Coordinates of C-alpha atoms and ligand atoms in Angstrom, one line a residue:
M1 CA 103.9 90.2 74.4
N2 CA 106.9 92.4 74.7
E3 CA 108.6 91.1 78.0
T4 CA 110.1 94.5 78.7
Y5 CA 106.6 95.7 79.6
S6 CA 105.6 92.9 81.9
P7 CA 105.2 93.7 85.6
I8 CA 107.1 91.8 88.2
Q9 CA 104.6 89.5 89.8
F10 CA 104.8 88.3 93.5
F11 CA 102.6 85.9 95.3
D12 CA 101.6 85.7 98.9
P13 CA 100.7 82.0 99.5
T14 CA 98.8 82.6 102.8
S15 CA 96.2 84.9 101.1
S16 CA 96.8 83.8 97.5
T17 CA 97.4 87.4 96.7
F18 CA 99.4 88.8 93.7
T19 CA 101.4 91.9 94.2
Y20 CA 102.8 93.7 91.2
L21 CA 105.8 95.9 90.8
L22 CA 106.2 98.1 87.7
F23 CA 108.8 100.6 86.9
D24 CA 110.2 103.0 84.4
A25 CA 113.5 101.6 83.3
V26 CA 115.2 105.0 82.8
S27 CA 114.0 107.1 85.8
R28 CA 113.7 104.0 88.0
E29 CA 110.4 105.3 89.4
A30 CA 108.2 102.5 90.5
V31 CA 104.6 101.6 91.3
I32 CA 103.5 98.7 93.5
I33 CA 99.9 97.3 93.3
D34 CA 98.2 95.5 96.2
P35 CA 101.1 94.9 98.6
V36 CA 100.6 92.5 101.5
D37 CA 101.8 93.4 105.1
S38 CA 103.6 90.1 105.7
Q39 CA 105.6 90.5 102.5
L40 CA 107.0 94.0 103.3
A41 CA 110.6 92.7 103.5
R42 CA 110.2 91.0 100.2
D43 CA 108.9 94.1 98.5
L44 CA 111.5 96.5 100.0
G45 CA 114.1 94.0 99.0
A46 CA 112.9 94.0 95.4
L47 CA 112.9 97.8 95.3
K48 CA 116.5 97.8 96.5
Q49 CA 117.6 95.0 94.2
Y50 CA 116.3 96.7 91.1
G51 CA 117.4 100.2 92.3
L52 CA 113.9 101.6 92.3
R53 CA 112.3 104.7 93.9
L54 CA 108.8 103.8 94.9
K55 CA 106.5 106.6 93.7
Y56 CA 103.0 105.2 94.2
V57 CA 101.4 102.4 96.2
M58 CA 98.1 101.6 94.5
E59 CA 95.2 99.4 95.8
T60 CA 92.6 97.9 93.5
H61 CA 90.2 97.9 96.5
A62 CA 90.0 97.7 100.3
H63 CA 90.9 94.0 100.7
A64 CA 89.0 91.7 102.9
D65 CA 91.4 88.8 103.1
H66 CA 94.8 90.3 103.9
I67 CA 96.2 93.5 105.4
T68 CA 98.0 95.9 103.1
S69 CA 101.5 97.2 103.7
A70 CA 100.7 100.6 102.2
A71 CA 101.3 102.6 105.4
A72 CA 104.5 100.8 106.1
L73 CA 105.7 101.3 102.5
I74 CA 105.1 105.0 102.6
E75 CA 106.9 105.2 105.9
H76 CA 109.9 103.4 104.4
T77 CA 110.0 104.9 101.0
G78 CA 108.2 108.3 101.0
A79 CA 105.8 106.9 98.3
M80 CA 102.2 108.2 98.0
V81 CA 99.2 105.9 98.3
A82 CA 96.5 106.0 95.6
T83 CA 93.2 104.2 96.3
P84 CA 89.9 104.2 94.5
I85 CA 87.8 107.1 95.8
F86 CA 84.7 105.0 96.5
C87 CA 86.7 102.6 98.7
N88 CA 86.8 105.4 101.3
V89 CA 90.4 104.8 102.3
T90 CA 90.4 108.4 103.7
P91 CA 94.1 108.7 104.6
A92 CA 95.2 107.9 101.1
A93 CA 96.9 110.9 99.6
I94 CA 95.5 110.3 96.1
Q95 CA 91.8 109.5 95.7
L96 CA 91.5 107.9 92.3
N97 CA 88.5 108.8 90.1
D98 CA 87.6 106.9 87.0
G99 CA 90.0 107.8 84.2
D100 CA 92.7 109.3 86.4
V101 CA 96.2 108.7 85.2
L102 CA 99.3 108.5 87.3
T103 CA 102.8 108.8 85.8
F104 CA 106.1 107.3 86.9
G105 CA 109.0 108.3 84.8
S106 CA 107.6 108.3 81.2
E107 CA 105.1 105.5 82.0
K108 CA 101.4 106.0 82.6
I109 CA 98.9 104.0 84.5
E110 CA 95.2 104.6 84.2
A111 CA 92.5 103.9 86.8
M112 CA 89.1 102.5 85.6
H113 CA 86.3 102.1 88.0
T114 CA 85.2 98.5 87.7
A115 CA 82.6 98.1 90.5
G116 CA 81.2 94.7 91.5
H117 CA 83.5 92.8 93.8
T118 CA 83.3 95.9 96.0
A119 CA 81.5 99.1 95.1
G120 CA 84.8 101.0 94.8
S121 CA 86.9 98.4 93.1
M122 CA 89.1 99.6 90.2
S123 CA 91.3 98.1 87.5
F124 CA 94.5 99.7 86.3
V125 CA 95.7 99.7 82.8
W126 CA 99.4 100.0 82.0
R127 CA 100.5 99.6 78.4
D128 CA 99.1 96.2 77.2
N129 CA 98.4 95.0 80.8
V130 CA 95.4 95.3 83.0
F131 CA 95.5 94.7 86.8
T132 CA 91.9 93.6 87.4
G133 CA 91.9 93.3 91.2
D134 CA 89.1 90.9 92.1
T135 CA 86.8 92.1 89.3
L136 CA 88.1 89.6 86.8
L137 CA 90.0 86.5 88.0
I138 CA 91.5 83.9 85.7
G139 CA 88.5 81.7 84.7
G140 CA 86.5 83.4 87.4
C141 CA 85.6 86.6 89.2
G142 CA 85.6 88.0 92.7
R143 CA 82.6 87.3 94.9
T144 CA 80.0 90.0 95.3
D145 CA 78.5 89.2 98.7
F146 CA 80.2 91.8 101.0
Q147 CA 81.5 95.5 101.0
S148 CA 78.6 96.7 98.9
G149 CA 79.4 94.2 96.2
S150 CA 77.0 93.7 93.3
A151 CA 76.8 90.9 90.8
E152 CA 74.9 93.2 88.4
A153 CA 77.6 95.9 88.6
L154 CA 80.4 93.3 88.2
Y155 CA 78.8 91.9 85.0
D156 CA 78.6 95.4 83.6
S157 CA 82.1 96.2 84.6
V158 CA 83.4 93.1 82.8
M159 CA 81.2 93.4 79.7
L160 CA 81.4 97.1 79.2
I161 CA 84.9 97.9 80.4
L162 CA 87.3 95.0 80.7
F163 CA 86.0 93.0 77.7
K164 CA 86.3 96.1 75.6
L165 CA 90.1 96.2 76.1
P166 CA 92.1 94.7 73.1
D167 CA 92.1 90.8 73.2
H168 CA 95.9 90.7 73.5
T169 CA 95.8 92.7 76.8
T170 CA 97.4 90.6 79.6
V171 CA 95.1 90.1 82.6
W172 CA 96.9 90.2 86.0
P173 CA 94.4 89.5 88.8
A174 CA 94.7 90.2 92.5
H175 CA 94.3 86.5 93.4
D176 CA 94.5 83.0 92.1
Y177 CA 93.6 80.0 94.0
K178 CA 94.7 77.4 91.5
G179 CA 98.3 78.1 90.6
Q180 CA 97.6 80.2 87.5
T181 CA 99.5 83.5 87.1
K182 CA 98.1 85.5 84.2
S183 CA 95.6 85.4 81.3
S184 CA 94.4 87.6 78.5
I185 CA 91.2 89.5 77.7
G186 CA 90.7 87.4 74.6
Y187 CA 91.1 84.1 76.5
E188 CA 88.8 85.2 79.3
K189 CA 86.1 86.4 76.8
K190 CA 86.0 82.9 75.3
H191 CA 86.7 80.6 78.2
N192 CA 85.7 82.3 81.5
Q193 CA 83.0 80.1 83.0
R194 CA 81.4 82.7 85.1
F195 CA 80.5 84.7 82.0
N196 CA 80.0 81.8 79.6
D197 CA 77.9 78.7 80.1
E198 CA 78.8 75.1 79.5
H199 CA 78.1 75.5 75.7
G200 CA 80.5 78.4 75.5
E201 CA 77.6 80.8 75.1
R202 CA 77.7 84.2 76.9
R203 CA 75.5 84.1 80.0
S204 CA 72.9 86.8 80.4
K205 CA 73.2 89.2 83.2
A206 CA 70.3 87.5 85.0
A207 CA 71.9 84.1 84.7
F208 CA 75.2 85.5 86.0
V209 CA 73.5 87.1 88.9
E210 CA 71.7 83.9 89.8
L211 CA 75.0 82.0 89.7
M212 CA 76.7 84.6 91.9
N213 CA 73.9 84.6 94.4
A214 CA 74.1 80.9 94.8
L215 CA 77.8 80.7 95.6
N216 CA 77.4 80.6 99.3
L217 CA 81.1 81.1 100.1
P218 CA 82.4 81.1 103.7
K219 CA 83.4 84.6 104.9
P220 CA 87.2 85.3 104.4
R221 CA 89.0 84.4 107.5
L222 CA 90.5 87.8 108.2
I223 CA 87.7 90.1 107.0
D224 CA 86.9 91.6 110.4
Q225 CA 90.5 92.7 111.0
A226 CA 91.5 93.3 107.4
V227 CA 88.8 95.7 106.2
P228 CA 89.1 98.2 109.2
A229 CA 92.9 98.1 108.9
N230 CA 92.9 98.6 105.1
L231 CA 90.6 101.6 105.4
F232 CA 93.6 103.1 107.3
L233 CA 96.3 101.9 104.8
G234 CA 96.9 98.7 106.9
V235 CA 97.5 100.4 110.2
H236 CA 96.6 97.9 112.9
H237 CA 94.4 99.3 115.6
D238 CA 95.3 96.7 118.2
A239 CA 98.5 98.5 119.3
G240 CA 97.6 100.2 122.5
A241 CA 95.4 101.6 125.2
N242 CA 94.0 104.4 123.1
D243 CA 92.6 102.1 120.4
E244 CA 89.0 102.5 121.5
L245 CA 89.7 106.2 120.6
T246 CA 90.8 105.5 117.1
Y247 CA 87.7 107.1 115.6
A248 CA 86.3 108.9 118.7
V249 CA 87.0 112.1 120.5
R250 CA 87.6 111.9 124.3
P251 CA 86.4 115.3 125.6
A252 CA 88.7 117.2 127.9
A253 CA 88.0 119.9 130.4
S254 CA 90.3 122.6 129.2
Y255 CA 90.4 122.0 125.5
A256 CA 88.1 120.3 122.9
G257 CA 89.4 116.8 123.5
D258 CA 92.0 114.0 122.8
I259 CA 92.2 112.3 119.4
S260 CA 94.2 109.5 117.9
A261 CA 96.9 110.1 115.2
E262 CA 94.7 108.3 112.7
L263 CA 91.7 110.6 113.3
A264 CA 93.9 113.7 113.2
H265 CA 95.3 112.5 109.9
Q266 CA 91.8 112.0 108.5
W267 CA 90.7 115.4 109.7
M268 CA 93.8 117.0 108.2
L269 CA 93.1 115.3 104.8
S270 CA 89.5 116.3 104.8
G271 CA 90.4 119.9 105.7
R272 CA 88.3 119.8 108.8
A273 CA 91.1 120.9 111.1
T274 CA 94.7 122.2 110.9
L275 CA 97.5 120.1 112.1
V276 CA 100.0 122.1 114.2
D277 CA 103.3 120.4 114.9
I278 CA 104.5 122.1 118.1
R279 CA 107.8 120.2 118.4
S280 CA 110.9 122.4 118.2
H281 CA 112.4 123.1 114.8
A282 CA 115.4 121.1 115.9
E283 CA 113.4 118.0 116.8
R284 CA 111.6 118.1 113.5
A285 CA 114.9 118.3 111.7
W286 CA 116.4 115.4 113.6
V287 CA 113.4 113.1 113.9
G288 CA 111.3 113.8 110.9
F289 CA 108.7 116.1 109.4
V290 CA 105.0 115.6 109.0
P291 CA 104.1 116.7 105.5
D292 CA 101.5 119.5 105.4
A293 CA 101.6 120.2 109.1
L294 CA 102.1 123.7 110.3
G295 CA 105.3 124.0 112.4
I296 CA 104.9 126.3 115.4
E297 CA 107.2 125.7 118.3
W298 CA 105.7 125.5 121.8
K299 CA 108.9 125.0 123.8
M300 CA 112.1 126.1 122.2
W301 CA 115.4 124.3 122.4
P302 CA 117.8 124.7 124.1
G303 CA 116.3 125.3 127.5
M304 CA 112.7 124.3 126.7
V305 CA 111.5 127.9 127.1
T306 CA 108.0 128.6 126.0
N307 CA 108.0 130.2 122.5
P308 CA 107.0 133.9 123.2
S309 CA 105.5 134.3 119.7
F310 CA 103.4 131.1 119.8
D311 CA 100.1 133.1 120.0
A312 CA 101.1 135.4 117.2
E313 CA 102.3 132.6 114.9
L314 CA 99.2 130.6 115.4
K315 CA 96.9 133.6 114.8
A316 CA 98.8 134.6 111.7
A317 CA 98.6 131.1 110.2
V318 CA 95.1 129.8 111.3
P319 CA 91.9 131.8 111.0
A320 CA 90.4 132.6 114.4
G321 CA 87.7 130.2 115.6
S322 CA 88.8 127.3 113.5
Q323 CA 89.8 123.8 114.6
V324 CA 93.4 122.9 115.4
M325 CA 95.1 119.7 116.4
M326 CA 98.3 119.8 118.4
L327 CA 101.1 117.2 117.8
C328 CA 104.3 117.0 119.8
R329 CA 106.8 114.2 120.3
S330 CA 105.1 112.0 122.9
G331 CA 101.8 113.6 123.6
V332 CA 102.7 115.5 126.7
R333 CA 103.7 119.1 125.5
S334 CA 100.7 119.1 123.2
I335 CA 98.3 119.2 126.2
P336 CA 99.3 122.7 127.4
A337 CA 99.6 123.9 123.8
S338 CA 96.0 122.7 123.2
E339 CA 94.9 124.5 126.3
R340 CA 96.6 127.7 125.1
A341 CA 95.0 127.4 121.7
Q342 CA 91.6 126.9 123.2
S343 CA 92.0 130.0 125.4
L344 CA 92.9 131.9 122.2
G345 CA 89.5 131.0 120.8
Y346 CA 90.3 127.9 118.7
T347 CA 88.7 124.5 119.0
A348 CA 91.8 122.7 120.0
Y349 CA 92.5 118.9 120.0
N350 CA 95.4 117.1 121.6
I351 CA 96.8 114.2 119.5
L352 CA 97.5 111.2 121.8
E353 CA 100.9 109.7 121.8
G354 CA 102.4 112.4 119.6
F355 CA 104.8 111.7 116.7
E356 CA 106.8 108.9 118.3
G357 CA 104.6 107.7 121.1
D358 CA 105.4 107.6 124.8
P359 CA 108.5 105.4 125.2
D360 CA 107.6 104.5 128.8
G361 CA 104.0 103.6 127.9
Q362 CA 105.1 101.3 125.1
A363 CA 107.1 98.7 126.9
H364 CA 104.2 96.8 128.4
R365 CA 102.2 97.2 125.2
G366 CA 104.9 95.7 123.0
K367 CA 104.3 98.1 120.2
K368 CA 105.0 101.7 119.6
G369 CA 102.2 104.2 119.0
G370 CA 102.3 107.7 117.8
W371 CA 102.1 109.3 114.4
R372 CA 105.3 107.8 113.0
F373 CA 105.0 104.3 114.4
R374 CA 101.4 104.0 113.3
G375 CA 102.6 104.3 109.8
L376 CA 101.2 107.8 109.0
P377 CA 103.0 109.9 106.5
W378 CA 106.2 111.6 107.6
R379 CA 109.5 112.4 106.0
Q380 CA 113.0 112.2 107.3
N381 CA 114.6 115.6 107.1
Ligands
LIG1 N1 89.4 81.3 102.0 C1 89.8 82.7 101.7 C2 88.6 83.3 100.9 C3 89.1 84.3 100.0 C4 88.0 85.1 99.3 O1 86.8 85.0 99.6 N2 88.5 85.8 98.3 C5 87.7 86.7 97.6 C6 88.5 87.9 97.2 S1 88.8 89.0 98.5 C7 87.0 86.2 96.4 O2 86.4 86.9 95.7 N3 87.2 84.9 96.1 C8 86.6 84.4 94.9 C9 86.2 83.0 95.0 O3 86.6 82.4 96.0 O4 85.6 82.5 94.1 C10 90.0 83.4 103.0 O5 89.5 83.0 104.0 O6 90.7 84.5 102.9
LIG2 FE1 89.1 91.2 97.4

């Protein structure tokens, strides 16, 4: 194998997870695959050390055993997240379909839907390397007993997709529990004991399914925290008082209701509602922009006078009667702005905690809320 085209492999010993960093040597654009929250400093350090600009964070699946650092990485680097479409990670900017190709510099990485460990799981092919997630492990394969996993689907993914790759392809799995680091398609075809029996004969699909259904593994320790967090790019939902509202609307008397930053982000991505950033232009320039939000000032600086053309700007930008979500800095100004929009005939929602969260409300919670501090996409000026 040409070493120039090997990824950098990192290991998280707590979850036995491999994270991969690949880059284009000329443009310095980089991709990171399956990053782990507790290893954020390591990964940011590596980007700095190699002089890289992170373009994409890719996930092979919504992990059950660790929390991703995807949201934190986009906040730190401005990268975009790409996740398999059937993993339902709704806030990810790029929803990968089978066969989709992402480019970084002059390099290409292709997504292949390899269902089985989870229904949405994918593998990624880059040059002579395949990142197999938990579809194919070294000498093994991922379990198929949660997250709509299927032993039948896994067998087909391995036989019909992964084992059709050239034998010399290097296999880089998402986990190894025995100290191994990489393998090859040729080696796995011959020696993987999940797919071959003790005589070295290929198992039938029925025999494989029987084997998988008899594994009886204990549940991953973190599954109940990890999966919900990973469906939101690793944003932890234990931060504050509004957490019970993460996915729910709290109705309000004078506008449609209060919603979390996460729900607002989801509605923005799905096109359900328009995000209106009502902070002053000066605040946005100083503090950070929310990509794809409409910027209409409510109070103008200096002096905090109400923008006299708020109504006209809103009407010009958003069709009458549609749904709007109001975002300010701490979640206070967005309430009268929501009331105003509602009175103009919109269905208006107030985003709790705003862009930065309410600094006073944070102290006793020990963690900041708000759009930015919950790791949702934003850009510094
Ligand atoms: N003891 C680990 C279990 C990890 C686990 O179940 N890993 C999954 C991948 S997310 C798997 O497929 N493992 C394969 C196996 O253990 O055979 C934990 O609690 O996190
Ligand atoms: Fe997994």
